[in-house]
Amino acid sequence: MRWTKKGLLFAPASGPAWMISHAAVPFADPLGGDLFRVYFSSRDASSRSYTAYVDVELGEAGARVVDLASQPVLEPGPPGTFDDAGAMLSWITTHPQGKHLYYIGWNVGVSVPFRNALGLATEARPGDGFRRYSAGPIIDRSTVDPYFVASSCVLREGSTWRMWYLSCTGWDNVGGKPRHRYHLRYAESADGVAWKRDGRVCIDFRSSEEYAISRPSVLKDGTTYKMWYSYRGEAYRIGYAESDDGLSWQRLDERAGIDVSPSGWDSEMIEYPHVFDHRGRRYMLYNGNGYGKTGIGLAVLD
């Protein structure tokens, strides 16, 4: 694979109070024709996370932003809830009864900096807007995932909902400060709400220097499952893996075909990919320096 970068698609500048900075963890949801709603996570002055969007036209002449959300799609929950410090979209799955929006809710921690869980918002009809399914998370820490869960990709295959998600395996003391370790695991559901987890690991650490694997983006290409994701030792890079069944994966990071630029907004790190197809071409949305602070980039597979 080789991806051609098409440049910076969007970066927040002088936005409303809930969009002071960041356009992290992008996701492209098709609206029809060449129009896509690109969701992302913004931050306010207190670094609380919101879910927002820009509408993008993806035509032969290239990509252009045609609209920007005037209000957040999701905002932090009430004090004491699992998402009172932020609600960050992770994935949208469309099904006959509407759309499921899976998001990362987080709290500020005490012994560690933060704690994450996965929430759900639903949209019954286009244009109705997303509403939280419940005040609590649908997937939280458990006997299988004792620390926290986050970043999910959810695909429907027949009557089975399949999820690849981030699971924290612990916190290390690095330079007197706690540092998380997380990799990617698998879960299944019959309805997209109640999930069965058995701790199956899909993408694991390659070495002791690697400590963060996040944001899976899975496509089924013929009979092969293909996954793009972020992995980090010193700084984030985008990795790639393949599988015959979606359960056992082979890491092929050297085939990812995209890396940091020599200079500019994505020269230090590259992360949080979302890969999707449109009119016979394959596209990738991704973030660069600052975990989304410098905006969203677009790349096309050659």
mmCIF file with all atom_site columns, N, CA, C and O in Angstrom, residues 249-284:
data_model
loop_
_atom_site.group_PDB
_atom_site.id
_atom_site.type_symbol
_atom_site.label_atom_id
_atom_site.label_alt_id
_atom_site.label_comp_id
_atom_site.label_asym_id
_atom_site.label_entity_id
_atom_site.label_seq_id
_atom_site.pdbx_PDB_ins_code
_atom_site.Cartn_x
_atom_site.Cartn_y
_atom_site.Cartn_z
_atom_site.occupancy
_atom_site.B_iso_or_equiv
_atom_site.pdbx_formal_charge
_atom_site.auth_seq_id
_atom_site.auth_comp_id
_atom_site.auth_asym_id
_atom_site.auth_atom_id
_atom_site.pdbx_PDB_model_num
ATOM 1   N N  . TRP A 1 249 ? -5.078  -11.996 14.171 1.00 0.00 ? 249 TRP A N  1
ATOM 2   C CA . TRP A 1 249 ? -4.552  -10.958 13.294 1.00 0.00 ? 249 TRP A CA 1
ATOM 3   C C  . TRP A 1 249 ? -3.044  -11.077 13.148 1.00 0.00 ? 249 TRP A C  1
ATOM 4   O O  . TRP A 1 249 ? -2.346  -11.463 14.090 1.00 0.00 ? 249 TRP A O  1
ATOM 5   N N  . GLN A 1 250 ? -2.550  -10.711 11.974 1.00 0.00 ? 250 GLN A N  1
ATOM 6   C CA . GLN A 1 250 ? -1.117  -10.616 11.724 1.00 0.00 ? 250 GLN A CA 1
ATOM 7   C C  . GLN A 1 250 ? -0.751  -9.158  11.549 1.00 0.00 ? 250 GLN A C  1
ATOM 8   O O  . GLN A 1 250 ? -1.270  -8.483  10.650 1.00 0.00 ? 250 GLN A O  1
ATOM 9   N N  . ARG A 1 251 ? 0.132   -8.673  12.411 1.00 0.00 ? 251 ARG A N  1
ATOM 10  C CA . ARG A 1 251 ? 0.591   -7.291  12.280 1.00 0.00 ? 251 ARG A CA 1
ATOM 11  C C  . ARG A 1 251 ? 1.527   -7.143  11.095 1.00 0.00 ? 251 ARG A C  1
ATOM 12  O O  . ARG A 1 251 ? 2.492   -7.893  10.950 1.00 0.00 ? 251 ARG A O  1
ATOM 13  N N  . LEU A 1 252 ? 1.217   -6.165  10.251 1.00 0.00 ? 252 LEU A N  1
ATOM 14  C CA . LEU A 1 252 ? 2.003   -5.893  9.046  1.00 0.00 ? 252 LEU A CA 1
ATOM 15  C C  . LEU A 1 252 ? 2.262   -4.397  8.966  1.00 0.00 ? 252 LEU A C  1
ATOM 16  O O  . LEU A 1 252 ? 2.011   -3.753  7.948  1.00 0.00 ? 252 LEU A O  1
ATOM 17  N N  . ASP A 1 253 ? 2.763   -3.816  10.048 1.00 0.00 ? 253 ASP A N  1
ATOM 18  C CA . ASP A 1 253 ? 2.933   -2.370  10.136 1.00 0.00 ? 253 ASP A CA 1
ATOM 19  C C  . ASP A 1 253 ? 3.781   -1.802  9.009  1.00 0.00 ? 253 ASP A C  1
ATOM 20  O O  . ASP A 1 253 ? 3.572   -0.667  8.562  1.00 0.00 ? 253 ASP A O  1
ATOM 21  N N  . GLU A 1 254 ? 4.725   -2.582  8.521  1.00 0.00 ? 254 GLU A N  1
ATOM 22  C CA . GLU A 1 254 ? 5.597   -2.126  7.443  1.00 0.00 ? 254 GLU A CA 1
ATOM 23  C C  . GLU A 1 254 ? 4.826   -1.915  6.132  1.00 0.00 ? 254 GLU A C  1
ATOM 24  O O  . GLU A 1 254 ? 5.325   -1.269  5.214  1.00 0.00 ? 254 GLU A O  1
ATOM 25  N N  . ARG A 1 255 ? 3.607   -2.450  6.061  1.00 0.00 ? 255 ARG A N  1
ATOM 26  C CA . ARG A 1 255 ? 2.785   -2.282  4.857  1.00 0.00 ? 255 ARG A CA 1
ATOM 27  C C  . ARG A 1 255 ? 1.763   -1.152  4.994  1.00 0.00 ? 255 ARG A C  1
ATOM 28  O O  . ARG A 1 255 ? 0.940   -0.958  4.103  1.00 0.00 ? 255 ARG A O  1
ATOM 29  N N  . ALA A 1 256 ? 1.781   -0.431  6.107  1.00 0.00 ? 256 ALA A N  1
ATOM 30  C CA . ALA A 1 256 ? 0.760   0.613   6.331  1.00 0.00 ? 256 ALA A CA 1
ATOM 31  C C  . ALA A 1 256 ? 0.771   1.662   5.225  1.00 0.00 ? 256 ALA A C  1
ATOM 32  O O  . ALA A 1 256 ? -0.262  2.190   4.840  1.00 0.00 ? 256 ALA A O  1
ATOM 33  N N  . GLY A 1 257 ? 1.964   2.018   4.731  1.00 0.00 ? 257 GLY A N  1
ATOM 34  C CA . GLY A 1 257 ? 2.065   2.900   3.574  1.00 0.00 ? 257 GLY A CA 1
ATOM 35  C C  . GLY A 1 257 ? 1.879   4.374   3.858  1.00 0.00 ? 257 GLY A C  1
ATOM 36  O O  . GLY A 1 257 ? 1.679   5.168   2.926  1.00 0.00 ? 257 GLY A O  1
ATOM 37  N N  . ILE A 1 258 ? 1.940   4.763   5.121  1.00 0.00 ? 258 ILE A N  1
ATOM 38  C CA . ILE A 1 258 ? 1.799   6.179   5.473  1.00 0.00 ? 258 ILE A CA 1
ATOM 39  C C  . ILE A 1 258 ? 2.634   6.442   6.722  1.00 0.00 ? 258 ILE A C  1
ATOM 40  O O  . ILE A 1 258 ? 2.694   5.603   7.624  1.00 0.00 ? 258 ILE A O  1
ATOM 41  N N  . ASP A 1 259 ? 3.288   7.600   6.765  1.00 0.00 ? 259 ASP A N  1
ATOM 42  C CA . ASP A 1 259 ? 4.168   7.930   7.888  1.00 0.00 ? 259 ASP A CA 1
ATOM 43  C C  . ASP A 1 259 ? 4.137   9.439   8.105  1.00 0.00 ? 259 ASP A C  1
ATOM 44  O O  . ASP A 1 259 ? 3.429   10.169  7.402  1.00 0.00 ? 259 ASP A O  1
ATOM 45  N N  . VAL A 1 260 ? 4.913   9.903   9.043  1.00 0.00 ? 260 VAL A N  1
ATOM 46  C CA . VAL A 1 260 ? 4.983   11.343  9.313  1.00 0.00 ? 260 VAL A CA 1
ATOM 47  C C  . VAL A 1 260 ? 5.582   12.067  8.110  1.00 0.00 ? 260 VAL A C  1
ATOM 48  O O  . VAL A 1 260 ? 6.307   11.484  7.302  1.00 0.00 ? 260 VAL A O  1
ATOM 49  N N  . SER A 1 261 ? 5.267   13.356  7.990  1.00 0.00 ? 261 SER A N  1
ATOM 50  C CA . SER A 1 261 ? 5.819   14.196  6.930  1.00 0.00 ? 261 SER A CA 1
ATOM 51  C C  . SER A 1 261 ? 7.162   14.787  7.366  1.00 0.00 ? 261 SER A C  1
ATOM 52  O O  . SER A 1 261 ? 7.455   14.851  8.567  1.00 0.00 ? 261 SER A O  1
ATOM 53  N N  . PRO A 1 262 ? 7.986   15.237  6.414  1.00 0.00 ? 262 PRO A N  1
ATOM 54  C CA . PRO A 1 262 ? 9.274   15.844  6.768  1.00 0.00 ? 262 PRO A CA 1
ATOM 55  C C  . PRO A 1 262 ? 9.138   17.096  7.628  1.00 0.00 ? 262 PRO A C  1
ATOM 56  O O  . PRO A 1 262 ? 10.021  17.413  8.423  1.00 0.00 ? 262 PRO A O  1
ATOM 57  N N  . SER A 1 263 ? 8.026   17.811  7.453  1.00 0.00 ? 263 SER A N  1
ATOM 58  C CA . SER A 1 263 ? 7.787   19.024  8.238  1.00 0.00 ? 263 SER A CA 1
ATOM 59  C C  . SER A 1 263 ? 6.286   19.285  8.278  1.00 0.00 ? 263 SER A C  1
ATOM 60  O O  . SER A 1 263 ? 5.510   18.655  7.569  1.00 0.00 ? 263 SER A O  1
ATOM 61  N N  . GLY A 1 264 ? 5.889   20.222  9.130  1.00 0.00 ? 264 GLY A N  1
ATOM 62  C CA . GLY A 1 264 ? 4.493   20.631  9.140  1.00 0.00 ? 264 GLY A CA 1
ATOM 63  C C  . GLY A 1 264 ? 3.652   19.988  10.219 1.00 0.00 ? 264 GLY A C  1
ATOM 64  O O  . GLY A 1 264 ? 4.164   19.453  11.209 1.00 0.00 ? 264 GLY A O  1
ATOM 65  N N  . TRP A 1 265 ? 2.349   20.016  10.028 1.00 0.00 ? 265 TRP A N  1
ATOM 66  C CA . TRP A 1 265 ? 1.362   19.681  11.047 1.00 0.00 ? 265 TRP A CA 1
ATOM 67  C C  . TRP A 1 265 ? 1.361   18.210  11.457 1.00 0.00 ? 265 TRP A C  1
ATOM 68  O O  . TRP A 1 265 ? 0.883   17.865  12.533 1.00 0.00 ? 265 TRP A O  1
ATOM 69  N N  . ASP A 1 266 ? 1.897   17.311  10.612 1.00 0.00 ? 266 ASP A N  1
ATOM 70  C CA . ASP A 1 266 ? 1.932   15.886  10.935 1.00 0.00 ? 266 ASP A CA 1
ATOM 71  C C  . ASP A 1 266 ? 3.354   15.333  10.848 1.00 0.00 ? 266 ASP A C  1
ATOM 72  O O  . ASP A 1 266 ? 3.571   14.193  10.446 1.00 0.00 ? 266 ASP A O  1
ATOM 73  N N  . SER A 1 267 ? 4.327   16.141  11.255 1.00 0.00 ? 267 SER A N  1
ATOM 74  C CA . SER A 1 267 ? 5.738   15.751  11.155 1.00 0.00 ? 267 SER A CA 1
ATOM 75  C C  . SER A 1 267 ? 6.262   15.042  12.399 1.00 0.00 ? 267 SER A C  1
ATOM 76  O O  . SER A 1 267 ? 7.325   14.412  12.345 1.00 0.00 ? 267 SER A O  1
ATOM 77  N N  . GLU A 1 268 ? 5.543   15.122  13.514 1.00 0.00 ? 268 GLU A N  1
ATOM 78  C CA . GLU A 1 268 ? 6.006   14.531  14.764 1.00 0.00 ? 268 GLU A CA 1
ATOM 79  C C  . GLU A 1 268 ? 5.309   13.214  15.067 1.00 0.00 ? 268 GLU A C  1
ATOM 80  O O  . GLU A 1 268 ? 5.913   12.291  15.609 1.00 0.00 ? 268 GLU A O  1
ATOM 81  N N  . MET A 1 269 ? 4.041   13.139  14.758 1.00 0.00 ? 269 MET A N  1
ATOM 82  C CA . MET A 1 269 ? 3.269   11.923  15.001 1.00 0.00 ? 269 MET A CA 1
ATOM 83  C C  . MET A 1 269 ? 2.139   11.840  13.989 1.00 0.00 ? 269 MET A C  1
ATOM 84  O O  . MET A 1 269 ? 1.752   12.841  13.371 1.00 0.00 ? 269 MET A O  1
ATOM 85  N N  . ILE A 1 270 ? 1.597   10.633  13.827 1.00 0.00 ? 270 ILE A N  1
ATOM 86  C CA . ILE A 1 270 ? 0.464   10.402  12.934 1.00 0.00 ? 270 ILE A CA 1
ATOM 87  C C  . ILE A 1 270 ? -0.365  9.288   13.566 1.00 0.00 ? 270 ILE A C  1
ATOM 88  O O  . ILE A 1 270 ? 0.167   8.248   13.960 1.00 0.00 ? 270 ILE A O  1
ATOM 89  N N  . GLU A 1 271 ? -1.690  9.521   13.725 1.00 0.00 ? 271 GLU A N  1
ATOM 90  C CA . GLU A 1 271 ? -2.489  8.606   14.530 1.00 0.00 ? 271 GLU A CA 1
ATOM 91  C C  . GLU A 1 271 ? -3.982  8.717   14.220 1.00 0.00 ? 271 GLU A C  1
ATOM 92  O O  . GLU A 1 271 ? -4.406  9.542   13.421 1.00 0.00 ? 271 GLU A O  1
ATOM 93  N N  . TYR A 1 272 ? -4.776  7.850   14.882 1.00 0.00 ? 272 TYR A N  1
ATOM 94  C CA . TYR A 1 272 ? -6.239  7.831   14.877 1.00 0.00 ? 272 TYR A CA 1
ATOM 95  C C  . TYR A 1 272 ? -6.836  7.717   13.470 1.00 0.00 ? 272 TYR A C  1
ATOM 96  O O  . TYR A 1 272 ? -7.671  8.543   13.065 1.00 0.00 ? 272 TYR A O  1
ATOM 97  N N  . PRO A 1 273 ? -6.475  6.701   12.686 1.00 0.00 ? 273 PRO A N  1
ATOM 98  C CA . PRO A 1 273 ? -6.991  6.591   11.321 1.00 0.00 ? 273 PRO A CA 1
ATOM 99  C C  . PRO A 1 273 ? -8.443  6.143   11.269 1.00 0.00 ? 273 PRO A C  1
ATOM 100 O O  . PRO A 1 273 ? -8.910  5.369   12.108 1.00 0.00 ? 273 PRO A O  1
ATOM 101 N N  . HIS A 1 274 ? -9.172  6.658   10.274 1.00 0.00 ? 274 HIS A N  1
ATOM 102 C CA . HIS A 1 274 ? -10.450 6.074   9.876  1.00 0.00 ? 274 HIS A CA 1
ATOM 103 C C  . HIS A 1 274 ? -10.402 5.865   8.370  1.00 0.00 ? 274 HIS A C  1
ATOM 104 O O  . HIS A 1 274 ? -10.222 6.828   7.612  1.00 0.00 ? 274 HIS A O  1
ATOM 105 N N  . VAL A 1 275 ? -10.544 4.604   7.942  1.00 0.00 ? 275 VAL A N  1
ATOM 106 C CA . VAL A 1 275 ? -10.429 4.238   6.531  1.00 0.00 ? 275 VAL A CA 1
ATOM 107 C C  . VAL A 1 275 ? -11.816 3.889   5.994  1.00 0.00 ? 275 VAL A C  1
ATOM 108 O O  . VAL A 1 275 ? -12.567 3.136   6.629  1.00 0.00 ? 275 VAL A O  1
ATOM 109 N N  . PHE A 1 276 ? -12.144 4.440   4.815  1.00 0.00 ? 276 PHE A N  1
ATOM 110 C CA . PHE A 1 276 ? -13.465 4.202   4.217  1.00 0.00 ? 276 PHE A CA 1
ATOM 111 C C  . PHE A 1 276 ? -13.351 4.275   2.705  1.00 0.00 ? 276 PHE A C  1
ATOM 112 O O  . PHE A 1 276 ? -12.407 4.852   2.156  1.00 0.00 ? 276 PHE A O  1
ATOM 113 N N  . ASP A 1 277 ? -14.339 3.692   2.008  1.00 0.00 ? 277 ASP A N  1
ATOM 114 C CA . ASP A 1 277 ? -14.362 3.664   0.546  1.00 0.00 ? 277 ASP A CA 1
ATOM 115 C C  . ASP A 1 277 ? -15.446 4.592   0.003  1.00 0.00 ? 277 ASP A C  1
ATOM 116 O O  . ASP A 1 277 ? -16.511 4.753   0.605  1.00 0.00 ? 277 ASP A O  1
ATOM 117 N N  . HIS A 1 278 ? -15.148 5.184   -1.170 1.00 0.00 ? 278 HIS A N  1
ATOM 118 C CA . HIS A 1 278 ? -16.112 6.063   -1.830 1.00 0.00 ? 278 HIS A CA 1
ATOM 119 C C  . HIS A 1 278 ? -15.815 6.098   -3.320 1.00 0.00 ? 278 HIS A C  1
ATOM 120 O O  . HIS A 1 278 ? -14.693 6.413   -3.722 1.00 0.00 ? 278 HIS A O  1
ATOM 121 N N  . ARG A 1 279 ? -16.822 5.736   -4.111 1.00 0.00 ? 279 ARG A N  1
ATOM 122 C CA . ARG A 1 279 ? -16.725 5.762   -5.577 1.00 0.00 ? 279 ARG A CA 1
ATOM 123 C C  . ARG A 1 279 ? -15.453 5.077   -6.090 1.00 0.00 ? 279 ARG A C  1
ATOM 124 O O  . ARG A 1 279 ? -14.733 5.603   -6.943 1.00 0.00 ? 279 ARG A O  1
ATOM 125 N N  . GLY A 1 280 ? -15.211 3.879   -5.561 1.00 0.00 ? 280 GLY A N  1
ATOM 126 C CA . GLY A 1 280 ? -14.102 3.073   -6.044 1.00 0.00 ? 280 GLY A CA 1
ATOM 127 C C  . GLY A 1 280 ? -12.735 3.458   -5.537 1.00 0.00 ? 280 GLY A C  1
ATOM 128 O O  . GLY A 1 280 ? -11.726 2.882   -5.970 1.00 0.00 ? 280 GLY A O  1
ATOM 129 N N  . ARG A 1 281 ? -12.664 4.408   -4.615 1.00 0.00 ? 281 ARG A N  1
ATOM 130 C CA . ARG A 1 281 ? -11.374 4.808   -4.054 1.00 0.00 ? 281 ARG A CA 1
ATOM 131 C C  . ARG A 1 281 ? -11.394 4.610   -2.539 1.00 0.00 ? 281 ARG A C  1
ATOM 132 O O  . ARG A 1 281 ? -12.453 4.644   -1.910 1.00 0.00 ? 281 ARG A O  1
ATOM 133 N N  . ARG A 1 282 ? -10.215 4.428   -1.977 1.00 0.00 ? 282 ARG A N  1
ATOM 134 C CA . ARG A 1 282 ? -10.094 4.229   -0.533 1.00 0.00 ? 282 ARG A CA 1
ATOM 135 C C  . ARG A 1 282 ? -9.434  5.455   0.088  1.00 0.00 ? 282 ARG A C  1
ATOM 136 O O  . ARG A 1 282 ? -8.380  5.903   -0.358 1.00 0.00 ? 282 ARG A O  1
ATOM 137 N N  . TYR A 1 283 ? -10.080 5.971   1.140  1.00 0.00 ? 283 TYR A N  1
ATOM 138 C CA . TYR A 1 283 ? -9.620  7.193   1.798  1.00 0.00 ? 283 TYR A CA 1
ATOM 139 C C  . TYR A 1 283 ? -9.270  6.914   3.255  1.00 0.00 ? 283 TYR A C  1
ATOM 140 O O  . TYR A 1 283 ? -9.779  5.979   3.877  1.00 0.00 ? 283 TYR A O  1
ATOM 141 N N  . MET A 1 284 ? -8.421  7.776   3.792  1.00 0.00 ? 284 MET A N  1
ATOM 142 C CA . MET A 1 284 ? -8.082  7.732   5.209  1.00 0.00 ? 284 MET A CA 1
ATOM 143 C C  . MET A 1 284 ? -8.145  9.133   5.798  1.00 0.00 ? 284 MET A C  1
ATOM 144 O O  . MET A 1 284 ? -7.567  10.073  5.262  1.00 0.00 ? 284 MET A O  1
#
